[in-house]
PDB file of C-alpha atoms and ligand atoms in Angstrom:
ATOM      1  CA  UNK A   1     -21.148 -11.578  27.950  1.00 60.00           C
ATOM      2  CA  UNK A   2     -20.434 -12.652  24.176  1.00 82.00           C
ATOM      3  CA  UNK A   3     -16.847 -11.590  23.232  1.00 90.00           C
ATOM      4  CA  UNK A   4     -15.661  -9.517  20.500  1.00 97.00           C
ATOM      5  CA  UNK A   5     -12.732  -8.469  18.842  1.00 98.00           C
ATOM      6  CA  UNK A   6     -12.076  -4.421  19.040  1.00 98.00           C
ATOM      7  CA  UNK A   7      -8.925  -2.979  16.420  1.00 98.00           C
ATOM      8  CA  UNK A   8      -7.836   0.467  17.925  1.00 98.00           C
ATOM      9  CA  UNK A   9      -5.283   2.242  15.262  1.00 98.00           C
ATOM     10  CA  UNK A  10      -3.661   5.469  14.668  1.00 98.00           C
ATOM     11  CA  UNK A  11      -0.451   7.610  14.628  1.00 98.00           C
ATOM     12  CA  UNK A  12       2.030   7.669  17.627  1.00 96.00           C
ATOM     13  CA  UNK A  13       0.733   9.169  21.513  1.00 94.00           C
ATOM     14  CA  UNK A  14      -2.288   9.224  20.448  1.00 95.00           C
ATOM     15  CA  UNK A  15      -3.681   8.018  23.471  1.00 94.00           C
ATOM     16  CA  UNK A  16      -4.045   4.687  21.983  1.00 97.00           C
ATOM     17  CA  UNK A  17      -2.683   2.190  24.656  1.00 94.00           C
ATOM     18  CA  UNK A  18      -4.257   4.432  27.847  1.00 94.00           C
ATOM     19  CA  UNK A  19      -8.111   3.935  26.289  1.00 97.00           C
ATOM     20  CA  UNK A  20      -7.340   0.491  25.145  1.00 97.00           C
ATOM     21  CA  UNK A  21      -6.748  -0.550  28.362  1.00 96.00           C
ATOM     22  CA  UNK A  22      -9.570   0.678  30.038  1.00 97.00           C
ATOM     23  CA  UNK A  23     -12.089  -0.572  27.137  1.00 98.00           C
ATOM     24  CA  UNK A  24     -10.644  -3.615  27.759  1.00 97.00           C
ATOM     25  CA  UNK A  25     -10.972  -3.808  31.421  1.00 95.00           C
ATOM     26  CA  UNK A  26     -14.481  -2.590  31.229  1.00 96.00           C
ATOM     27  CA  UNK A  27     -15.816  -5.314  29.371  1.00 96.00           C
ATOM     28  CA  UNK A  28     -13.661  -7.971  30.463  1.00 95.00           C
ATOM     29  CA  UNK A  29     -11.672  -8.859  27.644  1.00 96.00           C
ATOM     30  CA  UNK A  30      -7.865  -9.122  27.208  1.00 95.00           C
ATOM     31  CA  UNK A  31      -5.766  -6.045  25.958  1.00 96.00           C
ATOM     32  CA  UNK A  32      -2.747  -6.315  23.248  1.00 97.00           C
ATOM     33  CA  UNK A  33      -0.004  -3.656  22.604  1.00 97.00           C
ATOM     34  CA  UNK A  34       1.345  -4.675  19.390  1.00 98.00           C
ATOM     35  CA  UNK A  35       3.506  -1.891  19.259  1.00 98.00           C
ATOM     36  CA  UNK A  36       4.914  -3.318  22.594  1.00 98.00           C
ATOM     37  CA  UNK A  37       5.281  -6.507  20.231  1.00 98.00           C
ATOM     38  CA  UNK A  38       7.811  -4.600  17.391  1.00 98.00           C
ATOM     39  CA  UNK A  39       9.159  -2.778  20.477  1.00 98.00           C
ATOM     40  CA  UNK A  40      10.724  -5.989  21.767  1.00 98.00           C
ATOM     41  CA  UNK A  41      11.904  -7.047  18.477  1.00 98.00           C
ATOM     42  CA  UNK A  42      13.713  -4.003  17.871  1.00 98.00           C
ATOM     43  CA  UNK A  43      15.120  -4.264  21.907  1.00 98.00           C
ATOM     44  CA  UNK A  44      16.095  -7.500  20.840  1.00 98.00           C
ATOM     45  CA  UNK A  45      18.049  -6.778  17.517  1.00 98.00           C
ATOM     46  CA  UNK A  46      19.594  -3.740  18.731  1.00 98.00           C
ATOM     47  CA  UNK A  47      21.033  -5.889  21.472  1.00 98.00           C
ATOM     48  CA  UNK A  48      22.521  -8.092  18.717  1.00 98.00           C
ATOM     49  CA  UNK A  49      23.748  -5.133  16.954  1.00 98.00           C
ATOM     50  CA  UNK A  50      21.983  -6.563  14.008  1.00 98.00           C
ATOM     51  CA  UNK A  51      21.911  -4.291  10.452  1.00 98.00           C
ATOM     52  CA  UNK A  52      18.674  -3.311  11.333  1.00 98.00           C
ATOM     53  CA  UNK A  53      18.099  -2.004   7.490  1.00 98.00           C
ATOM     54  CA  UNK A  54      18.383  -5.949   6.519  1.00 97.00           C
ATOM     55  CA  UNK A  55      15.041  -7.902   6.339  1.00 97.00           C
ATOM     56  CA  UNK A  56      16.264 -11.221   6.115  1.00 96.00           C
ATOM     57  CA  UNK A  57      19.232 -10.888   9.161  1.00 97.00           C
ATOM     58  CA  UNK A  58      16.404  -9.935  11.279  1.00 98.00           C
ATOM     59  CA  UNK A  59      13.787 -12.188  10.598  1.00 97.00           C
ATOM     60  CA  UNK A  60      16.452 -15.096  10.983  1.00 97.00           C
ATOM     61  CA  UNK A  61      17.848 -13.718  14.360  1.00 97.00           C
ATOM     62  CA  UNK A  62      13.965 -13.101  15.553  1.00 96.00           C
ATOM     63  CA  UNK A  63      13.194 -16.694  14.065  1.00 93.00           C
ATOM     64  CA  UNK A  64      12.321 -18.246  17.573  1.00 92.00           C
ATOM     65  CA  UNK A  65      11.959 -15.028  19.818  1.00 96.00           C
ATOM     66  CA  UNK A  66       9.577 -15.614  22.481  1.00 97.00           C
ATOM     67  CA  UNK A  67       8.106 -12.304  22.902  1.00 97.00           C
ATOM     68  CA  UNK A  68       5.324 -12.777  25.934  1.00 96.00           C
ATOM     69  CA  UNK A  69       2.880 -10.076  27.284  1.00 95.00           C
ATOM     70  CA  UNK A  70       1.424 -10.752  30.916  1.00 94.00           C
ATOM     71  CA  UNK A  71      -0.666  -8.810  33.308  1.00 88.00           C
ATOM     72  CA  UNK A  72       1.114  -7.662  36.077  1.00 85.00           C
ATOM     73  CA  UNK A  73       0.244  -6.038  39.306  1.00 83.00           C
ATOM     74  CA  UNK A  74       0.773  -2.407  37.348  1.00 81.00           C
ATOM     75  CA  UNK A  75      -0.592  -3.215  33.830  1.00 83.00           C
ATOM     76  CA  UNK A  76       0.841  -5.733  31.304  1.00 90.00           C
ATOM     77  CA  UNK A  77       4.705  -6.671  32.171  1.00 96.00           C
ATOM     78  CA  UNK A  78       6.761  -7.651  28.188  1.00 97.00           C
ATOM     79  CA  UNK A  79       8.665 -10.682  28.732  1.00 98.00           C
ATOM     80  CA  UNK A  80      11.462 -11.049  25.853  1.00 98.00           C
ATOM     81  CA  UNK A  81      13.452 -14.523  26.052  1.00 98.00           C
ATOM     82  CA  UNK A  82      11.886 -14.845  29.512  1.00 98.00           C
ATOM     83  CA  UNK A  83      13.247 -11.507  30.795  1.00 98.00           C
ATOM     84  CA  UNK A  84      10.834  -8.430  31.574  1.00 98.00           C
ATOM     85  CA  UNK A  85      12.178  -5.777  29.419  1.00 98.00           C
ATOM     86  CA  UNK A  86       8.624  -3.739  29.895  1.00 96.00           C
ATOM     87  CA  UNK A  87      10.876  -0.672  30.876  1.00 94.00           C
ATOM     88  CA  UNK A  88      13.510  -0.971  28.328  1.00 96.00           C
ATOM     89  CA  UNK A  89      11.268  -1.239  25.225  1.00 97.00           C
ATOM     90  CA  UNK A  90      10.347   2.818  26.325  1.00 92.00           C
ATOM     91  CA  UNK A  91      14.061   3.489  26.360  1.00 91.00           C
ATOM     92  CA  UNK A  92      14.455   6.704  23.465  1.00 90.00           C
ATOM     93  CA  UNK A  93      16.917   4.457  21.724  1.00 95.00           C
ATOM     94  CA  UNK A  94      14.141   1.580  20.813  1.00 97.00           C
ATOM     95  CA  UNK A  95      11.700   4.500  19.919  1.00 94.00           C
ATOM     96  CA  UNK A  96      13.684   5.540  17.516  1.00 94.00           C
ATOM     97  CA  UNK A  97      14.217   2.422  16.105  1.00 98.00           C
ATOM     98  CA  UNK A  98      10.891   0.765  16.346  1.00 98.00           C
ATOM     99  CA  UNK A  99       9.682   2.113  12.802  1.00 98.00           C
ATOM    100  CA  UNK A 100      12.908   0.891  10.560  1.00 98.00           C
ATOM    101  CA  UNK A 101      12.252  -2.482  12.380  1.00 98.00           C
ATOM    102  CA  UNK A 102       8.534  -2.694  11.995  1.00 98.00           C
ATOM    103  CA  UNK A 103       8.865  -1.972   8.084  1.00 98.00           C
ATOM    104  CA  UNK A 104      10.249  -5.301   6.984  1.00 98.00           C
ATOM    105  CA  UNK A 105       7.650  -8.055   5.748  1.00 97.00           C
ATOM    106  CA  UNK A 106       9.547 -10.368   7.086  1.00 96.00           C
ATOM    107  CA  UNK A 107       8.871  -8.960  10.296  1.00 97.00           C
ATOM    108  CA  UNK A 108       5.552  -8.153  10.127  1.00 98.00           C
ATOM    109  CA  UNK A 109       4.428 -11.559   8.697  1.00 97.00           C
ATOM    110  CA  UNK A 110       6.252 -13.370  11.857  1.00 96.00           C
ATOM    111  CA  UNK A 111       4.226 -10.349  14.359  1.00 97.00           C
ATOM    112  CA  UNK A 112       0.869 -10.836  12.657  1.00 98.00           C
ATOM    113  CA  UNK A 113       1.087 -14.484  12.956  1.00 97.00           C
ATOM    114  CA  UNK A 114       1.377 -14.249  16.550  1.00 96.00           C
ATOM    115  CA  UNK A 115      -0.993 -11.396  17.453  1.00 98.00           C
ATOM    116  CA  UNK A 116      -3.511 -13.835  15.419  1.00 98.00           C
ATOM    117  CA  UNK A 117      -2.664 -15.947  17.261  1.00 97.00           C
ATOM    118  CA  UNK A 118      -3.441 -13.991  20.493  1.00 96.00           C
ATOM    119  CA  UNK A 119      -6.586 -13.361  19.230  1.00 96.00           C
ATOM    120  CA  UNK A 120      -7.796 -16.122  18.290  1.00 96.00           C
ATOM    121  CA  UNK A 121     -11.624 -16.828  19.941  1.00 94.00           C
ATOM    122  CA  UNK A 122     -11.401 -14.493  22.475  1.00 95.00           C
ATOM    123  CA  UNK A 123     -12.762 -11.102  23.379  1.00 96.00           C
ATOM    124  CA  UNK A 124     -10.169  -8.354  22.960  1.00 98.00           C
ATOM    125  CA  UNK A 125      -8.615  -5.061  22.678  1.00 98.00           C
ATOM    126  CA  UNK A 126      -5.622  -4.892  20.535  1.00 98.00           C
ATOM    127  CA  UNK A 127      -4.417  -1.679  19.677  1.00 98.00           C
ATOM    128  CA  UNK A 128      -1.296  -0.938  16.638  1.00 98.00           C
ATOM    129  CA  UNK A 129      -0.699   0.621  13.334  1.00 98.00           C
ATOM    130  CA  UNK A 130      -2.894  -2.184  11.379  1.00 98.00           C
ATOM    131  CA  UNK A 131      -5.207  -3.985  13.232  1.00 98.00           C
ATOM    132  CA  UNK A 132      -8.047  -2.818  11.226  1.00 98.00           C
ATOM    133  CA  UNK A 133      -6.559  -3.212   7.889  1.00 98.00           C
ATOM    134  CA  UNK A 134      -4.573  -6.417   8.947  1.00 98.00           C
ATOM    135  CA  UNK A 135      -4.462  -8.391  11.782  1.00 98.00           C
ATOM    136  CA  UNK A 136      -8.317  -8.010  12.842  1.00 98.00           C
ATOM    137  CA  UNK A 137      -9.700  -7.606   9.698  1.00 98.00           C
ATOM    138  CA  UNK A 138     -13.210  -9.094  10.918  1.00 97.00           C
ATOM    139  CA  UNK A 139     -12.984  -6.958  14.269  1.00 98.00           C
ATOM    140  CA  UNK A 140     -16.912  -6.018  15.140  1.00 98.00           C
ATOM    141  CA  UNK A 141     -15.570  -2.617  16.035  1.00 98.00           C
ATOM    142  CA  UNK A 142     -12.985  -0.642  14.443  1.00 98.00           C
ATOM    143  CA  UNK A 143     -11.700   2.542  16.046  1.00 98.00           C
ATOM    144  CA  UNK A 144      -9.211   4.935  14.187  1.00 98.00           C
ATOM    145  CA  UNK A 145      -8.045   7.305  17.093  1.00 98.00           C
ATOM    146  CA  UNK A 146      -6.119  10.634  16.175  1.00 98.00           C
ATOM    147  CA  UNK A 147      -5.382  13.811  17.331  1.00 97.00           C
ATOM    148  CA  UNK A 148      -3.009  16.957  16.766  1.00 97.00           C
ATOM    149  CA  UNK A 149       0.665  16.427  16.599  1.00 96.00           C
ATOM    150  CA  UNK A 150       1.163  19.134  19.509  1.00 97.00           C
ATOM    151  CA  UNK A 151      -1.102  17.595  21.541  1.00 97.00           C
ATOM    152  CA  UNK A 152       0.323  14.305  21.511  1.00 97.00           C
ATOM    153  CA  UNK A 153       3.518  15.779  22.310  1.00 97.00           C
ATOM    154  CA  UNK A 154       2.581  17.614  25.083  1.00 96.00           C
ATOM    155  CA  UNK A 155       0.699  14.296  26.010  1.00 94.00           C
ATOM    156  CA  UNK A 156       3.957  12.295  25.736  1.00 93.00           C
ATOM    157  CA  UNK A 157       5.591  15.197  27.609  1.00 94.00           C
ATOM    158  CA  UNK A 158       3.614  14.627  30.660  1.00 93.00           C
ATOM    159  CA  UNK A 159       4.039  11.106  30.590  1.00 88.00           C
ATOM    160  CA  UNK A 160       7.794  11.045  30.246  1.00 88.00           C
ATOM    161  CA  UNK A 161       8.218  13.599  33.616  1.00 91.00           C
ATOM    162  CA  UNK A 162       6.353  11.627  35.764  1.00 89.00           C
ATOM    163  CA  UNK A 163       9.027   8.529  34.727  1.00 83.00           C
ATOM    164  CA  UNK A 164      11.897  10.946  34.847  1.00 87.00           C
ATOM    165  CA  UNK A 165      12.595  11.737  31.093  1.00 85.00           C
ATOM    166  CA  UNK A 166      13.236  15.218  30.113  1.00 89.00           C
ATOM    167  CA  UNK A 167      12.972  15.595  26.734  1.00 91.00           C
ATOM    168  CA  UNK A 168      11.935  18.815  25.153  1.00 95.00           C
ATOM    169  CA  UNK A 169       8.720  19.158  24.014  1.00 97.00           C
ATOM    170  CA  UNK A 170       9.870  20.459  20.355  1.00 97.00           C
ATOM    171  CA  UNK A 171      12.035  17.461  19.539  1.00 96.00           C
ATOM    172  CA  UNK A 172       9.385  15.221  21.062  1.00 96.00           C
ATOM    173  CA  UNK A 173       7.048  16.813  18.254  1.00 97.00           C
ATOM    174  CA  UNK A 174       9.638  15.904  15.333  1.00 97.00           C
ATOM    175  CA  UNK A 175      10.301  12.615  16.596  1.00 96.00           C
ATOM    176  CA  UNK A 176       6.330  11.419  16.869  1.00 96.00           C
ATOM    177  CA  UNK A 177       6.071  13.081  13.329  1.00 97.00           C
ATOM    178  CA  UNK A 178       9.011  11.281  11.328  1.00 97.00           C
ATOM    179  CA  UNK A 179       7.816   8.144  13.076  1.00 97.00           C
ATOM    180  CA  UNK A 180       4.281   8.650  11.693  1.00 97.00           C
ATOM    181  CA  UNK A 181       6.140   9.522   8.433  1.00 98.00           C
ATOM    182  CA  UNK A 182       7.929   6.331   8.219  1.00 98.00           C
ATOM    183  CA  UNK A 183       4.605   4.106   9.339  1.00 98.00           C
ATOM    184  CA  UNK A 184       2.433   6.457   7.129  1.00 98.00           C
ATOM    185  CA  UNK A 185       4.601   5.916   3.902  1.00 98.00           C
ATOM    186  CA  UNK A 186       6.474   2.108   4.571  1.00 98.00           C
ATOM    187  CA  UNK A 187       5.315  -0.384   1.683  1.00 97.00           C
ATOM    188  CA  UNK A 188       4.089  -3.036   4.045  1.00 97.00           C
ATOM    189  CA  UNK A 189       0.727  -2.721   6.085  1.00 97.00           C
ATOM    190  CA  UNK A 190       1.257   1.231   6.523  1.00 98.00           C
ATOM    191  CA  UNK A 191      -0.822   3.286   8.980  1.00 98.00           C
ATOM    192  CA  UNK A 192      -3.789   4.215   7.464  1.00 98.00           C
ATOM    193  CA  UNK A 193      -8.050   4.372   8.398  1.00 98.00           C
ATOM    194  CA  UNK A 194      -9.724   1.000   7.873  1.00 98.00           C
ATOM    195  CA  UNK A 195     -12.557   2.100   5.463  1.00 98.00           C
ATOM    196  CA  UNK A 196     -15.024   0.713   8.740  1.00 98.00           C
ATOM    197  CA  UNK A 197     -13.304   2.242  11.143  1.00 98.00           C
ATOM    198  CA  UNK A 198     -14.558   5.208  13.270  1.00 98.00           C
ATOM    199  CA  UNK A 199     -12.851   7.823  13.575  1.00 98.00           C
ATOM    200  CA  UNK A 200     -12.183   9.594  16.434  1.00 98.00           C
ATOM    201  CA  UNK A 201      -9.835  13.191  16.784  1.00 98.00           C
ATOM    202  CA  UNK A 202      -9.447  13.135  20.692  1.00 97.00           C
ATOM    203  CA  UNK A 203      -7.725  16.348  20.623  1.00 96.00           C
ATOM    204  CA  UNK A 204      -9.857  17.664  22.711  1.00 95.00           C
ATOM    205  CA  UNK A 205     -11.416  15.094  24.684  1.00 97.00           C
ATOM    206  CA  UNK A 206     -10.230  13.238  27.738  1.00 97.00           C
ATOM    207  CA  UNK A 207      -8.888   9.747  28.487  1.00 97.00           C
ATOM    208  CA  UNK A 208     -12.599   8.983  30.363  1.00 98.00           C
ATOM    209  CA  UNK A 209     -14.693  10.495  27.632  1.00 98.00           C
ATOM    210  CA  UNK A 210     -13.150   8.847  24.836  1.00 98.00           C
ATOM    211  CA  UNK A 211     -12.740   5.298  26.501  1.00 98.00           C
ATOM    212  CA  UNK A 212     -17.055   5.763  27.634  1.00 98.00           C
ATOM    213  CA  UNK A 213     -17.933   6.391  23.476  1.00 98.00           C
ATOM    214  CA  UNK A 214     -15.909   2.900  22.411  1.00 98.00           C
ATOM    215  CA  UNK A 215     -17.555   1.004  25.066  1.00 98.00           C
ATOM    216  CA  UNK A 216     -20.818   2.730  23.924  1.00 98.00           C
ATOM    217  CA  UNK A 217     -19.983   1.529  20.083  1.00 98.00           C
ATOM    218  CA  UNK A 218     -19.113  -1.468  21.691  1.00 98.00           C
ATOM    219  CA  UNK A 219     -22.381  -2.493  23.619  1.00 96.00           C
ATOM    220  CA  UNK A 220     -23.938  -1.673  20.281  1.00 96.00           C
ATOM    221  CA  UNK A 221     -22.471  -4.309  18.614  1.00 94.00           C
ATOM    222  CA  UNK A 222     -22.165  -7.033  21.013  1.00 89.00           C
TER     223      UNK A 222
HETATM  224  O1  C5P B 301       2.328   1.766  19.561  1.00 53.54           O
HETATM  225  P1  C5P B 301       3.800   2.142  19.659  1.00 53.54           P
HETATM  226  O2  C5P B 301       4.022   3.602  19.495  1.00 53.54           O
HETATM  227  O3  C5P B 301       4.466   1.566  20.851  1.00 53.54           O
HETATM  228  O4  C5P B 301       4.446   1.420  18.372  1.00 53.54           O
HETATM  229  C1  C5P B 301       5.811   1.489  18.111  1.00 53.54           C
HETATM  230  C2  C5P B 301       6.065   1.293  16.623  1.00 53.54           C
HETATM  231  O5  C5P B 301       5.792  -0.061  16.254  1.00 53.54           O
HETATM  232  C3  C5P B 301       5.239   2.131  15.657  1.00 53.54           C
HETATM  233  O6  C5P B 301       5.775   3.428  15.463  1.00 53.54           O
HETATM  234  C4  C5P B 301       5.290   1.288  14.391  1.00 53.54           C
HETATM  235  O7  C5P B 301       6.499   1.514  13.679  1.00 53.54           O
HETATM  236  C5  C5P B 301       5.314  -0.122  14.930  1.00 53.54           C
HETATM  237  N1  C5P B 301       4.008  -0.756  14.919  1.00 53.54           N
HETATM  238  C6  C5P B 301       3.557  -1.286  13.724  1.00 53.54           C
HETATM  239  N2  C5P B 301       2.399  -1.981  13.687  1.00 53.54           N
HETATM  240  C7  C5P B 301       1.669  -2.153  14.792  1.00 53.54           C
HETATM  241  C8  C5P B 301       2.085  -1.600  16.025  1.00 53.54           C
HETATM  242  C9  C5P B 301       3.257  -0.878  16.045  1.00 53.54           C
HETATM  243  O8  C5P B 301       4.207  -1.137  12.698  1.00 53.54           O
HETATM  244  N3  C5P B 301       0.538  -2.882  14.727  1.00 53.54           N
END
């Protein structure tokens, strides 16, 4: 089958990742969580105890940072520095971090380099804040995925019992909405709708249903 290059955006829990994967299963091509990728860099500075409001301190201490993603027997495993820190990037303290991290140019250029890199020639899924607008500007299909802030939080909800993490589902709410305030309003690359992207409000559409209408747009364009 010829390959392609798919961009999946939007704000945070939207279901992003979870559809990504499966498009990217179904047709055979790789998948990339970039937010996994600024995840790791912010696991990586906060370990440092780096000023994580400094640009310049963190793109010198992420200089050489060797931030891997490999399938695994349960889904993609994040290697940082050769350790698998999959489970730690989730940790609530990295969440809230992620988005003061992910701001600096500095930061971004180094992350965009390598997700081109990643990309480069091959079919894939790669899923983020600005894959559309940035990274995959040339993508053949360009999905913008949303949906209501209190259904993403109940989504997250779920998601966090079944691994054990009880946080209520108000806070939840205010935490996925100041981080799409800070990705929404940042200077650098911030989230916003390709003008070729589709758009799709999953609100009220399941996991299966909105996974079968990318591969659909998909086929179309291969
Ligand atoms: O996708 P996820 O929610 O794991 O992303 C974590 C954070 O990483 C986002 O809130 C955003 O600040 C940053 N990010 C980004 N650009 C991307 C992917 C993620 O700025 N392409």
């Amino acid at each position: 089958m010829r390959t392609m290059q798919i961009a999946i955006d939007g704000p945070a829990a939207a279901g992003k990742s979870t559809v990504a994967k499966i498009v990217a299963e179904q047709l055979g091509f790789i998948y990339i969580d970039t937010g996994a990728m600024y995840r790791a860099a912010t696991l990586k500075a906060l370990t440092a105890g780096a000023d994580l409001t400094d640009g310049e301190a963190l793109s010198a201490l992420l200089k050489n940072v060797d931030i891997r993603l490999e399938p695994g027997e349960q889904g993609q495993r994040v290697y940082l520095d050769g350790q698998d820190v999959t489970e730690e990037i989730r940790t609530d303290q990295v969440t809230k971090s992620v988005s003061e991290v992910a701001a600096h140019r500095e930061i971004r250029e180094q992350m965009v380099q390598l997700q081109k890199e990643l990309a480069e020639g091959r079919g894939v899924v790669m899923d983020g804040r600005d894959i559309g607008t940035r990274v995959l500007q040339d993508a053949g299909l360009k999905v913008y995925m949303i949906a209501s802030a209190e259904e993403r939080a109940q989504r997250r909800f779920e998601e966090n019992r079944t691994r054990g993490i009880r946080t209520p589902l108000d806070v939840l709410k205010m935490e996925i909405e100041k981080r799409d305030r800070m990705d929404s309003e940042r200077k650098e690359s911030p989230l916003v709708q390709a003008q070729d992207a589709v758009l799709i409000d999953t609100t009220s559409l399941t996991v299966p249903e909105v996974a079968s209408r990318i591969i659909g747009l998909a086929k179309e364009r291969l």
